[in-house]
Amino acid sequence: MNASLPLQNLYRLNLLMTIFINLFVFVILIISKVESITFVVMTFIRGCIMIYLLGLSNIYTLRFWRARYPQSHKKGLFFRYLFGTILSLSIYAILIISFSILSGKQNELSDQRMIITHFVSYVIFSTLMIVMQNQVLLQHSKTQAELENMQLKAAVSEASNFLLRQQIHPHFLFNSLTILKSLYKKDTEKGEFYLTKLANFLRASISDHASKISSLQTELTLCMDYMEMQKIRFGDAIEYNINVSQQARSKFVPFFSIQVLLENTIKHNALTEENPLKINVSDDGDFITVENNLQVKSNKEVSTGLGLANLAERYKLLSGDKIDIKQSAESFSVTIKMYENENYNH
């Protein structure tokens, strides 16, 4: 249980229970047609004072117990209930004696029947107060746990996002620089074009994406730069088509999600001019799909370990949604969800 206490909620509960219980007693007395209105009013006032002070004594016990035993355990709980019972029973007894003396009914203090009545009343009120306070503590603990869990998920997701940005560079950058060097020797204009696309892609990949999510339009722009570089590298051995509606482009997807899917198709499929790899990106409602003809190659490129499993985990952490992977003898596709806003609500 968290070391903090929802004191404001406990004080509010104490006040509400004091009012509710005594209003209930007040109504019972009125229905019973007690002749003395003074007796009814005094009973109401006395009841409010007694129950409110009982609640305060329990809250004080909670604060003292939590300070002494920050982590909940059996010894701490035993101390809380023992100390709380002694304190609240003492306060209740003092109040009973005081009210009896003030009202001139000292004889009630020796009346066994009245003593039993007062004791039963104390047990009922005290038990009810403790049960309700424990409920507040339980709810507070649950809320704190959910908050910590959300913060942990956000931290893990951010770490995953950071890892993605860091690990996407080395192998890709090595290939890109090699291609760039070759292009400048053969075709300076094409080399300039490739360099521009590479700069745009790298700038986007190292930008600060604190939200871990970007608009689909931004993601597609990044993917266009990436695919143009792949076209220069592989020529007619690769074909791609982005068929996404304008409405879908205003939606949001996890940062680098589409690019990872495109990279995955190139990494695991054979590319030849005779049998080009054909990639299609399209949307359908709240979902976007990256599909390619299946041409699995035997010698795969070195993998950074960031692929579908990583993307699936990112979706799980962000919103709990799953990615849909389909494979047949002719094609392979991955479908992911788009979100209406940056809060990636379901």
Short mmCIF file of N, CA, C and O in Angstrom, two decimals, residues 2 32 37 41 76 87 94 122 126 154 224 230 304-306 315 318 332 340:
data_model
loop_
_atom_site.label_atom_id
_atom_site.label_comp_id
_atom_site.label_asym_id
_atom_site.label_seq_id
_atom_site.Cartn_x
_atom_site.Cartn_y
_atom_site.Cartn_z
N ASN A 2 0.49 2.26 -0.78
CA ASN A 2 1.28 3.47 -0.88
C ASN A 2 1.36 4.18 0.45
O ASN A 2 0.43 4.18 1.25
N SER A 32 -40.92 7.98 15.99
CA SER A 32 -41.32 7.38 17.26
C SER A 32 -42.17 8.32 18.12
O SER A 32 -42.62 7.95 19.20
N ILE A 37 -39.00 17.75 22.07
CA ILE A 37 -38.20 18.13 20.92
C ILE A 37 -36.79 18.48 21.36
O ILE A 37 -35.82 18.31 20.59
N VAL A 41 -33.28 17.13 19.68
CA VAL A 41 -32.22 18.02 19.20
C VAL A 41 -30.91 17.73 19.93
O VAL A 41 -29.83 17.66 19.31
N GLY A 76 1.77 -4.15 11.97
CA GLY A 76 1.24 -2.79 11.84
C GLY A 76 -0.27 -2.76 11.94
O GLY A 76 -0.85 -1.88 12.58
N LEU A 87 -8.10 4.13 21.89
CA LEU A 87 -8.28 5.58 21.79
C LEU A 87 -9.74 5.95 21.61
O LEU A 87 -10.28 6.80 22.33
N ILE A 94 -15.43 8.98 27.71
CA ILE A 94 -15.33 10.34 28.27
C ILE A 94 -16.52 11.19 27.85
O ILE A 94 -17.09 11.93 28.66
N TYR A 122 -21.32 1.91 20.50
CA TYR A 122 -19.91 2.19 20.16
C TYR A 122 -19.38 1.17 19.14
O TYR A 122 -18.74 1.53 18.16
N SER A 126 -18.22 2.38 15.52
CA SER A 126 -16.78 2.24 15.28
C SER A 126 -16.50 1.27 14.14
O SER A 126 -15.66 1.53 13.28
N ALA A 154 4.26 3.90 -19.79
CA ALA A 154 4.75 5.03 -20.56
C ALA A 154 6.27 5.02 -20.63
O ALA A 154 6.86 5.30 -21.68
N MET A 224 7.88 7.81 -47.73
CA MET A 224 8.14 8.15 -49.13
C MET A 224 9.63 8.39 -49.35
O MET A 224 10.22 7.93 -50.34
N GLN A 230 15.10 3.39 -51.50
CA GLN A 230 15.12 1.97 -51.87
C GLN A 230 14.97 1.78 -53.38
O GLN A 230 15.55 0.86 -53.97
N THR A 304 18.15 -6.12 -36.87
CA THR A 304 18.40 -5.42 -35.61
C THR A 304 17.52 -5.97 -34.50
O THR A 304 17.66 -5.57 -33.34
N GLY A 305 16.62 -6.87 -34.85
CA GLY A 305 15.72 -7.41 -33.83
C GLY A 305 14.48 -6.56 -33.64
O GLY A 305 13.66 -6.81 -32.78
N LEU A 306 14.38 -5.50 -34.47
CA LEU A 306 13.22 -4.61 -34.38
C LEU A 306 12.32 -4.89 -35.57
O LEU A 306 12.62 -4.53 -36.69
N TYR A 315 2.34 -1.40 -29.66
CA TYR A 315 0.88 -1.22 -29.69
C TYR A 315 0.25 -1.66 -28.37
O TYR A 315 -0.67 -1.03 -27.85
N LEU A 318 0.98 1.06 -25.81
CA LEU A 318 0.31 2.32 -26.09
C LEU A 318 -1.19 2.27 -25.84
O LEU A 318 -1.75 3.15 -25.20
N PHE A 332 1.76 -11.45 -48.15
CA PHE A 332 1.97 -11.23 -46.71
C PHE A 332 1.48 -9.83 -46.40
O PHE A 332 1.76 -8.88 -47.14
N GLU A 340 -7.84 8.46 -33.84
CA GLU A 340 -8.43 9.75 -34.22
C GLU A 340 -7.63 10.94 -33.67
O GLU A 340 -7.68 12.03 -34.22
#
